Short mmCIF file of C-alpha atoms and ligand atoms in Angstrom, two decimals:
data_model
loop_
_atom_site.label_atom_id
_atom_site.label_comp_id
_atom_site.label_asym_id
_atom_site.label_seq_id
_atom_site.Cartn_x
_atom_site.Cartn_y
_atom_site.Cartn_z
CA MET E 1 -37.86 19.79 95.32
CA GLN E 2 -41.41 20.53 96.45
CA VAL E 3 -42.45 23.83 98.06
CA VAL E 4 -45.72 24.52 99.84
CA THR E 5 -46.77 28.17 100.13
CA ILE E 6 -49.59 28.99 102.52
CA GLY E 7 -51.58 32.14 101.68
CA LEU E 8 -51.94 33.15 98.02
CA GLY E 9 -52.56 36.89 98.33
CA TYR E 10 -50.63 40.00 97.28
CA ILE E 11 -47.36 38.48 98.48
CA GLY E 12 -47.93 34.71 98.50
CA LEU E 13 -49.12 34.41 94.90
CA PRO E 14 -46.29 36.41 93.23
CA THR E 15 -43.78 34.54 95.41
CA SER E 16 -45.28 31.18 94.42
CA ALA E 17 -45.23 32.17 90.74
CA LEU E 18 -41.60 33.27 90.93
CA ILE E 19 -40.47 30.06 92.63
CA ALA E 20 -42.39 28.02 90.04
CA GLN E 21 -40.81 30.03 87.20
CA ASN E 22 -37.51 28.65 88.48
CA LYS E 23 -38.76 25.14 87.78
CA ILE E 24 -39.45 24.26 91.38
CA HIS E 25 -42.77 22.54 92.05
CA VAL E 26 -45.05 24.77 94.16
CA HIS E 27 -48.23 23.63 95.87
CA GLY E 28 -50.00 26.87 96.83
CA VAL E 29 -52.55 26.74 99.64
CA ASP E 30 -55.36 29.17 100.36
CA ILE E 31 -58.46 28.80 102.50
CA SER E 32 -60.47 30.58 99.82
CA GLN E 33 -61.90 28.14 97.25
CA HIS E 34 -62.40 31.07 94.89
CA VAL E 35 -58.69 31.94 95.05
CA VAL E 36 -57.72 28.29 94.48
CA ASP E 37 -60.09 27.88 91.50
CA THR E 38 -59.00 31.15 89.92
CA ILE E 39 -55.31 30.21 90.11
CA ASN E 40 -55.85 26.67 88.84
CA ALA E 41 -57.62 28.21 85.84
CA GLY E 42 -54.37 30.11 85.16
CA LYS E 43 -55.89 33.42 86.26
CA ILE E 44 -55.31 35.83 89.14
CA HIS E 45 -57.60 37.41 91.73
CA ILE E 46 -55.46 40.48 92.54
CA VAL E 47 -54.18 43.42 90.53
CA GLU E 48 -50.41 43.28 89.99
CA PRO E 49 -48.54 44.02 86.75
CA ASP E 50 -46.95 40.99 85.00
CA LEU E 51 -48.39 38.55 87.54
CA ASP E 52 -51.14 37.31 85.20
CA GLN E 53 -48.68 36.08 82.55
CA ALA E 54 -46.40 34.52 85.17
CA VAL E 55 -49.27 32.58 86.80
CA ALA E 56 -50.75 31.50 83.46
CA GLN E 57 -47.36 30.15 82.39
CA VAL E 58 -46.47 28.25 85.58
CA VAL E 59 -49.95 26.77 85.95
CA GLN E 60 -49.88 25.62 82.34
CA SER E 61 -46.40 24.10 82.70
CA GLY E 62 -47.54 22.29 85.85
CA TYR E 63 -45.10 23.92 88.27
CA LEU E 64 -47.82 25.73 90.26
CA LYS E 65 -50.93 24.05 91.61
CA ALA E 66 -53.33 25.56 94.13
CA ALA E 67 -55.38 23.72 96.75
CA THR E 68 -57.14 24.35 100.04
CA LYS E 69 -54.95 21.84 101.90
CA PRO E 70 -51.15 21.46 102.05
CA ILE E 71 -49.27 18.35 100.94
CA GLN E 72 -45.95 16.92 102.09
CA ALA E 73 -43.02 19.05 100.85
CA ASP E 74 -39.40 19.98 101.59
CA THR E 75 -40.02 23.68 102.24
CA TYR E 76 -43.06 25.41 103.74
CA LEU E 77 -43.57 29.16 103.34
CA VAL E 78 -46.14 30.94 105.54
CA VAL E 79 -47.51 34.10 103.84
CA VAL E 80 -50.86 34.62 105.56
CA PRO E 81 -52.28 37.94 106.87
CA THR E 82 -51.19 39.37 110.23
CA PRO E 83 -53.70 42.12 111.07
CA PHE E 84 -54.14 43.74 114.47
CA LYS E 85 -57.06 43.29 116.82
CA GLY E 86 -58.75 45.16 119.64
CA GLY E 87 -58.48 48.75 120.87
CA ASN E 88 -54.79 48.41 121.73
CA HIS E 89 -53.90 47.29 118.21
CA GLU E 90 -52.47 43.95 119.34
CA PRO E 91 -51.03 41.78 116.57
CA ASP E 92 -53.20 38.87 115.57
CA ILE E 93 -50.99 35.89 114.76
CA SER E 94 -53.85 33.40 114.68
CA TYR E 95 -53.52 33.02 110.88
CA VAL E 96 -49.83 32.12 111.23
CA LYS E 97 -50.74 29.63 113.92
CA ALA E 98 -53.52 28.12 111.76
CA ALA E 99 -51.10 27.76 108.83
CA THR E 100 -48.55 26.11 111.14
CA THR E 101 -51.21 23.76 112.53
CA ALA E 102 -51.92 22.62 108.97
CA VAL E 103 -48.28 21.73 108.22
CA ILE E 104 -47.31 20.17 111.57
CA PRO E 105 -48.54 16.65 110.67
CA LEU E 106 -46.67 16.83 107.34
CA LEU E 107 -43.24 17.86 108.66
CA LYS E 108 -40.33 15.42 108.40
CA GLU E 109 -36.60 15.47 109.11
CA GLY E 110 -34.62 17.99 107.03
CA ASP E 111 -37.62 20.22 106.17
CA LEU E 112 -37.44 23.99 106.07
CA TYR E 113 -40.25 26.09 107.59
CA ILE E 114 -40.21 29.84 106.83
CA ILE E 115 -42.51 32.65 107.99
CA GLU E 116 -42.73 35.61 105.59
CA SER E 117 -45.78 37.28 107.17
CA THR E 118 -45.00 40.51 109.02
CA SER E 119 -44.87 39.28 112.61
CA PRO E 120 -44.25 40.51 116.15
CA VAL E 121 -40.83 39.76 117.61
CA GLY E 122 -40.63 36.19 118.88
CA THR E 123 -43.28 34.72 116.55
CA THR E 124 -40.87 32.32 114.82
CA GLU E 125 -39.62 31.01 118.17
CA LYS E 126 -43.23 30.67 119.37
CA MET E 127 -44.11 28.62 116.30
CA MET E 128 -40.97 26.53 116.83
CA GLU E 129 -42.09 25.72 120.39
CA TYR E 130 -45.56 24.91 119.10
CA ILE E 131 -44.17 22.56 116.43
CA PHE E 132 -41.85 20.77 118.88
CA THR E 133 -44.63 20.41 121.45
CA GLU E 134 -46.72 18.61 118.86
CA ARG E 135 -43.82 16.78 117.19
CA PRO E 136 -41.03 16.43 119.83
CA GLU E 137 -39.17 13.87 117.72
CA LEU E 138 -38.38 16.64 115.19
CA GLU E 139 -36.48 18.84 117.65
CA GLY E 140 -33.08 19.71 116.16
CA LYS E 141 -34.03 17.95 112.93
CA ILE E 142 -35.86 20.66 110.99
CA TYR E 143 -34.90 24.19 110.00
CA LEU E 144 -36.93 27.29 110.88
CA ALA E 145 -36.44 30.86 109.69
CA TYR E 146 -38.08 34.22 109.33
CA CYS E 147 -37.73 36.17 106.09
CA PRO E 148 -39.77 39.37 105.75
CA GLU E 149 -41.05 40.79 102.49
CA ARG E 150 -40.47 44.41 101.48
CA VAL E 151 -41.86 44.64 97.95
CA LEU E 152 -43.76 47.63 96.60
CA PRO E 153 -47.23 46.74 95.28
CA GLY E 154 -47.25 47.58 91.58
CA ASN E 155 -43.63 46.49 91.14
CA VAL E 156 -43.71 43.16 92.98
CA MET E 157 -42.46 40.85 90.22
CA TYR E 158 -39.31 42.94 89.76
CA GLU E 159 -38.64 43.62 93.44
CA LEU E 160 -39.12 39.98 94.50
CA VAL E 161 -36.06 39.16 92.42
CA HIS E 162 -33.93 42.26 92.91
CA ASN E 163 -34.50 43.51 96.47
CA ASP E 164 -32.06 42.57 99.21
CA ARG E 165 -33.56 40.20 101.78
CA VAL E 166 -32.96 39.76 105.50
CA ILE E 167 -32.98 36.11 106.55
CA GLY E 168 -33.02 35.08 110.18
CA GLY E 169 -32.98 31.47 111.31
CA VAL E 170 -33.63 30.18 114.81
CA ASN E 171 -30.02 28.93 114.60
CA GLU E 172 -27.11 29.22 112.18
CA ALA E 173 -27.97 26.03 110.30
CA SER E 174 -31.53 27.30 109.71
CA THR E 175 -30.26 30.66 108.44
CA GLN E 176 -27.94 28.94 105.96
CA LYS E 177 -30.65 26.51 104.82
CA ALA E 178 -33.07 29.42 104.19
CA ILE E 179 -30.39 31.41 102.35
CA ALA E 180 -29.76 28.44 100.07
CA PHE E 181 -33.50 28.29 99.36
CA TYR E 182 -33.86 32.02 98.46
CA ARG E 183 -30.64 32.00 96.43
CA GLN E 184 -32.45 29.91 93.82
CA PHE E 185 -34.67 32.81 92.78
CA VAL E 186 -33.48 36.07 94.46
CA GLN E 187 -30.74 38.13 92.83
CA GLY E 188 -30.56 40.78 95.59
CA THR E 189 -28.11 40.26 98.45
CA LEU E 190 -29.27 37.87 101.18
CA HIS E 191 -28.31 39.17 104.62
CA PRO E 192 -28.04 36.56 107.37
CA THR E 193 -29.18 37.29 110.93
CA ASN E 194 -31.29 35.62 113.64
CA ALA E 195 -35.08 35.27 113.60
CA ARG E 196 -35.81 37.96 116.21
CA THR E 197 -33.67 40.55 114.43
CA ALA E 198 -35.28 39.73 111.09
CA GLU E 199 -38.76 40.11 112.63
CA MET E 200 -37.79 43.42 114.21
CA CYS E 201 -36.13 44.58 110.99
CA LYS E 202 -39.41 44.49 109.06
CA LEU E 203 -41.23 46.37 111.82
CA THR E 204 -38.38 48.87 112.05
CA GLU E 205 -38.46 49.65 108.34
CA ASN E 206 -42.12 50.60 108.41
CA SER E 207 -41.91 52.37 111.77
CA SER E 208 -39.04 54.44 110.44
CA ARG E 209 -41.22 55.62 107.53
CA ASP E 210 -44.08 56.35 109.92
CA VAL E 211 -41.89 58.41 112.27
CA GLN E 212 -40.43 60.41 109.39
CA ILE E 213 -43.86 61.15 107.97
CA ALA E 214 -45.03 62.17 111.47
CA PHE E 215 -42.22 64.71 111.60
CA ALA E 216 -43.40 66.23 108.31
CA ASN E 217 -47.03 66.18 109.48
CA GLU E 218 -46.10 67.86 112.76
CA LEU E 219 -44.27 70.57 110.81
CA SER E 220 -47.40 71.09 108.70
CA LEU E 221 -49.46 71.78 111.84
CA ILE E 222 -46.86 74.20 113.21
CA CYS E 223 -46.57 75.99 109.85
CA ASP E 224 -50.33 76.35 109.56
CA LYS E 225 -50.39 78.20 112.87
CA ALA E 226 -47.27 80.21 112.05
CA GLY E 227 -48.49 81.29 108.62
CA ILE E 228 -45.62 79.55 106.82
CA ASN E 229 -45.93 77.51 103.61
CA VAL E 230 -44.80 74.07 104.79
CA TRP E 231 -43.95 72.83 101.26
CA GLU E 232 -41.63 75.76 100.66
CA LEU E 233 -40.13 75.32 104.12
CA ILE E 234 -39.34 71.63 103.57
CA GLU E 235 -37.90 72.29 100.13
CA LEU E 236 -35.57 74.90 101.61
CA ALA E 237 -34.60 72.80 104.65
CA ASN E 238 -33.79 69.88 102.32
CA LYS E 239 -31.17 72.04 100.58
CA HIS E 240 -29.06 71.21 103.65
CA PRO E 241 -26.79 68.35 102.54
CA ARG E 242 -27.69 66.16 105.52
CA VAL E 243 -31.42 66.93 105.89
CA ASN E 244 -34.10 64.93 104.08
CA ILE E 245 -37.59 65.68 105.35
CA LEU E 246 -40.50 63.77 103.77
CA GLN E 247 -43.72 65.40 102.55
CA PRO E 248 -46.69 65.88 104.86
CA GLY E 249 -50.09 64.53 103.90
CA CYS E 250 -53.55 63.92 105.30
CA GLY E 251 -52.35 61.03 107.50
CA VAL E 252 -50.78 57.64 106.90
CA GLY E 253 -52.62 54.68 105.36
CA GLY E 254 -52.16 51.31 103.77
CA HIS E 255 -51.84 47.91 105.38
CA CYS E 256 -48.14 48.18 106.30
CA ILE E 257 -46.93 51.59 107.56
CA ALA E 258 -50.18 52.34 109.37
CA VAL E 259 -50.24 48.86 110.96
CA ASP E 260 -46.76 47.47 111.64
CA PRO E 261 -45.59 50.10 114.19
CA TYR E 262 -48.39 48.90 116.49
CA PHE E 263 -46.66 45.48 116.59
CA ILE E 264 -43.76 47.17 118.37
CA VAL E 265 -45.84 49.53 120.50
CA SER E 266 -48.19 46.88 121.84
CA GLU E 267 -45.28 44.71 123.02
CA PHE E 268 -42.88 47.42 124.19
CA PRO E 269 -45.22 50.22 125.34
CA MET E 270 -42.79 51.74 127.84
CA GLU E 271 -39.88 51.98 125.43
CA SER E 272 -41.50 52.79 122.08
CA ARG E 273 -42.44 56.38 122.80
CA ILE E 274 -41.48 58.03 119.51
CA ILE E 275 -43.03 55.18 117.52
CA ALA E 276 -46.28 55.43 119.50
CA GLN E 277 -46.33 59.24 119.19
CA ALA E 278 -45.75 59.02 115.45
CA ARG E 279 -48.83 56.83 115.09
CA GLU E 280 -50.83 59.34 117.14
CA ILE E 281 -49.53 62.35 115.21
CA ASN E 282 -50.30 60.74 111.86
CA ASN E 283 -53.79 59.76 113.02
CA TYR E 284 -54.33 63.21 114.48
CA LYS E 285 -53.36 64.82 111.18
CA SER E 286 -56.40 63.16 109.55
CA PHE E 287 -58.69 64.44 112.31
CA TRP E 288 -57.14 67.92 111.94
CA CYS E 289 -57.78 67.91 108.17
CA ALA E 290 -61.46 67.08 108.75
CA GLU E 291 -61.70 69.89 111.34
CA LYS E 292 -60.07 72.30 108.89
CA VAL E 293 -62.69 71.47 106.28
CA LYS E 294 -65.40 72.06 108.88
CA SER E 295 -64.08 75.50 109.91
CA THR E 296 -63.61 76.49 106.25
CA ARG E 297 -67.20 75.47 105.53
CA LEU E 298 -68.53 77.52 108.47
CA ALA E 299 -66.47 80.57 107.46
CA PHE E 300 -67.87 80.29 103.93
CA GLU E 301 -71.42 80.07 105.27
CA LEU E 302 -70.96 83.15 107.45
CA LYS E 303 -69.52 85.14 104.58
CA GLU E 304 -71.80 84.01 101.75
CA GLY E 305 -74.99 83.26 103.66
CA ARG E 306 -75.32 79.77 102.11
CA GLU E 307 -73.92 76.27 102.44
CA PRO E 308 -70.90 75.66 100.23
CA ALA E 309 -70.61 72.68 97.87
CA ILE E 310 -67.48 70.69 98.66
CA ALA E 311 -65.30 68.57 96.35
CA VAL E 312 -63.27 65.87 98.12
CA MET E 313 -60.36 64.94 95.86
CA GLY E 314 -58.96 61.43 96.36
CA LEU E 315 -59.75 58.39 98.52
CA ALA E 316 -56.73 56.10 97.99
CA PHE E 317 -54.01 55.79 100.65
CA LYS E 318 -51.35 57.14 98.29
CA PRO E 319 -51.18 58.72 94.82
CA ASN E 320 -52.08 56.91 91.61
CA ILE E 321 -53.32 53.61 93.07
CA ASP E 322 -56.77 52.13 93.69
CA ASP E 323 -55.94 50.72 97.14
CA LEU E 324 -58.23 52.15 99.82
CA ARG E 325 -57.08 49.99 102.77
CA GLU E 326 -56.61 51.98 106.00
CA SER E 327 -56.81 55.15 103.90
CA PRO E 328 -56.87 58.39 105.91
CA ALA E 329 -58.73 60.02 103.00
CA ILE E 330 -61.66 57.64 103.61
CA TYR E 331 -61.75 58.58 107.30
CA ILE E 332 -61.67 62.30 106.46
CA THR E 333 -64.38 61.91 103.82
CA GLU E 334 -66.62 60.10 106.33
CA ARG E 335 -66.16 62.92 108.83
CA ILE E 336 -66.88 65.58 106.21
CA LEU E 337 -70.03 63.66 105.30
CA GLN E 338 -71.15 63.54 108.94
CA ASP E 339 -70.37 67.22 109.46
CA SER E 340 -71.71 68.79 106.34
CA GLY E 341 -75.47 68.44 106.86
CA ASP E 342 -77.29 69.24 103.62
CA ALA E 343 -74.24 70.62 101.83
CA ASP E 344 -73.53 69.19 98.39
CA LEU E 345 -70.56 66.87 98.51
CA PHE E 346 -68.73 65.64 95.40
CA ILE E 347 -66.42 62.72 96.12
CA VAL E 348 -63.66 61.95 93.65
CA GLU E 349 -61.37 58.95 93.17
CA PRO E 350 -60.15 58.68 89.58
CA ASN E 351 -58.59 55.23 90.13
CA VAL E 352 -61.83 53.58 91.31
CA HIS E 353 -64.95 53.10 89.15
CA GLU E 354 -67.43 52.49 91.90
CA HIS E 355 -67.52 52.57 95.69
CA LYS E 356 -70.01 50.73 97.86
CA ILE E 357 -70.56 53.68 100.24
CA PHE E 358 -69.63 56.84 98.35
CA LYS E 359 -71.18 58.08 95.13
CA LEU E 360 -68.20 59.07 92.99
CA THR E 361 -68.05 62.10 90.70
CA HIS E 362 -65.62 62.85 87.86
CA TYR E 363 -62.90 65.17 89.10
CA LYS E 364 -63.56 67.91 86.53
CA GLU E 365 -67.28 67.99 87.31
CA ALA E 366 -66.60 68.03 91.05
CA VAL E 367 -64.30 71.04 90.81
CA GLU E 368 -66.72 72.84 88.53
CA LYS E 369 -69.61 72.42 90.98
CA ALA E 370 -67.74 72.99 94.24
CA ASP E 371 -67.11 76.14 96.25
CA ILE E 372 -64.47 74.44 98.40
CA VAL E 373 -62.00 71.98 96.83
CA VAL E 374 -60.24 69.68 99.30
CA PHE E 375 -57.18 67.81 98.00
CA LEU E 376 -56.48 64.67 100.04
CA VAL E 377 -54.38 62.58 97.65
CA ALA E 378 -51.77 63.88 95.18
CA HIS E 379 -53.05 61.98 92.12
CA THR E 380 -51.41 63.06 88.85
CA GLU E 381 -54.78 64.15 87.38
CA PHE E 382 -55.09 66.82 90.09
CA LYS E 383 -51.73 68.45 89.44
CA THR E 384 -52.62 70.43 86.36
CA LEU E 385 -56.35 70.77 86.94
CA GLU E 386 -57.63 74.32 86.23
CA ILE E 387 -59.24 75.75 89.34
CA PRO E 388 -61.08 79.09 89.01
CA THR E 389 -59.78 81.69 91.48
CA ASN E 390 -63.18 82.10 93.17
CA LYS E 391 -62.92 78.59 94.72
CA VAL E 392 -61.48 77.98 98.16
CA VAL E 393 -58.69 75.39 97.93
CA LEU E 394 -57.53 73.22 100.86
CA ASP E 395 -54.45 71.30 99.75
CA PHE E 396 -53.49 68.75 102.42
CA CYS E 397 -51.19 66.71 100.16
CA GLY E 398 -49.13 69.34 98.34
CA VAL E 399 -50.51 68.46 94.91
CA ARG E 400 -51.01 72.15 94.08
CA LYS E 401 -47.80 73.40 95.66
CA ASN E 402 -46.15 74.50 92.41
N1 NAD G 1 -49.06 43.33 100.54
C1 NAD G 1 -47.89 43.90 100.81
O1 NAD G 1 -47.49 44.86 100.17
C2 NAD G 1 -46.99 43.34 101.90
C3 NAD G 1 -45.67 43.74 101.94
C4 NAD G 1 -44.82 43.21 102.90
C5 NAD G 1 -45.33 42.30 103.82
N2 NAD G 1 -46.64 41.93 103.77
C6 NAD G 1 -47.10 40.94 104.76
O2 NAD G 1 -47.31 39.70 104.08
C7 NAD G 1 -48.37 38.98 104.71
C8 NAD G 1 -49.42 38.61 103.67
O3 NAD G 1 -49.94 39.83 103.13
P1 NAD G 1 -50.79 39.88 101.80
O4 NAD G 1 -50.87 41.31 101.42
O5 NAD G 1 -50.27 38.89 100.81
O6 NAD G 1 -52.21 39.37 102.36
P2 NAD G 1 -53.51 38.99 101.52
O7 NAD G 1 -54.65 39.28 102.38
O8 NAD G 1 -53.44 39.58 100.15
O9 NAD G 1 -53.37 37.40 101.30
C9 NAD G 1 -53.38 36.48 102.32
C10 NAD G 1 -54.05 35.20 101.80
O10 NAD G 1 -53.94 34.21 102.83
C11 NAD G 1 -55.14 33.43 102.83
N3 NAD G 1 -55.23 32.78 104.14
C12 NAD G 1 -55.61 33.28 105.35
N4 NAD G 1 -55.50 32.35 106.31
C13 NAD G 1 -55.04 31.21 105.72
C14 NAD G 1 -54.73 29.92 106.19
N5 NAD G 1 -54.83 29.60 107.47
N6 NAD G 1 -54.32 29.00 105.28
C15 NAD G 1 -54.18 29.32 103.97
N7 NAD G 1 -54.46 30.54 103.46
C16 NAD G 1 -54.88 31.48 104.34
C17 NAD G 1 -56.22 34.43 102.53
O11 NAD G 1 -57.37 33.81 102.00
C18 NAD G 1 -55.53 35.35 101.50
O12 NAD G 1 -55.77 34.94 100.16
C19 NAD G 1 -48.88 39.89 105.82
O13 NAD G 1 -48.24 39.56 107.03
C20 NAD G 1 -48.44 41.27 105.37
O14 NAD G 1 -48.29 42.15 106.46
C21 NAD G 1 -47.48 42.42 102.82
#
């Protein structure tokens, strides 16, 4: 059996390595020559635990080869990016289309074509139409399915094997063919459905998280006005056996939860009111945090007759990682920078050595020098940090709640 994977990034490369570990020949395709060369040298271009050994082993044993062009295979897996574009956050499926264009001339009877990229509802059917327009003789003779990925970066090699998967074909035969493919290397349960439901399932999972976080963030705004400690409130409310409120923060970031809900909103704007509001509330929370820093700075200036020094604690989109993509902490830091004139600003991100825009300071030094300490990300280092009582603390992520 020969598999072609298209896109060798955070998801495509671990998936390719896992398939190859199961002694299936994988031809991995990426448009980046650097990515291809790195992998063929048995190395990796992304940070993911255990992936380096897996890639080194399968490249050495000959089961994984990388190239910039696909070859003829039995199964094609599309794992390219699906960002959004424009002011209305419309999904950009041009990468999926480009990957499909590359495999169309190679397809033959009996082949399986799977999209794993997070995609708007209807993408698999659209690609099916595209394929059959170009290759009408294949209609009814190949299998097409959508199978979303739900792994947690940092634990990908484990979750790829053990998570349940949702598998939706364009027809029953395609679903069964795709299930048989994944069964070779996935130990989690494989749940059959149709392609549209599988596409919507991925978007639903991340929208659900976004909506729940928006609820917590909305509570944090209400509590601030009402003079109530939101962390204590949520802890108490969660003592109810059927209530489980998430923690508020300085917004929502990352390339999934902050992005995928837009794929629903842009296509179903009339119906997706809670989902759209959740995106707005979570974005607004970041703006509100920046405004809060501004008003705290002005109050300090009025009281002390001088500009305060400010420590900004954390840039990543969630605790204890170095991933800054779509991070609300970056947005807030930029606004603080714009607002704070000549004030001394100490920017901290313990998981990153260097940043191309911000000069980074060690977290202990930043706290020592600052008058106002702003916690944006609940990194472990910040939990037990000694903060003298004369400093003003703004804790937007609950890292100092206990
Ligand atoms: N990273 C995650 O945690 C995660 C989780 C679930 C789903 N997803 C989804 O999986 C998909 C891939 O995400 P990722 O994080 O692996 O992206 P990524 O940016 O890490 O990797 C994508 C790779 O595809 C390559 N590429 C782009 N166009 C190509 C083309 N036409 N042909 C061949 N290669 C091409 C890029 O060079 C890049 O190396 C996205 O739809 C994403 O939403 C990601």
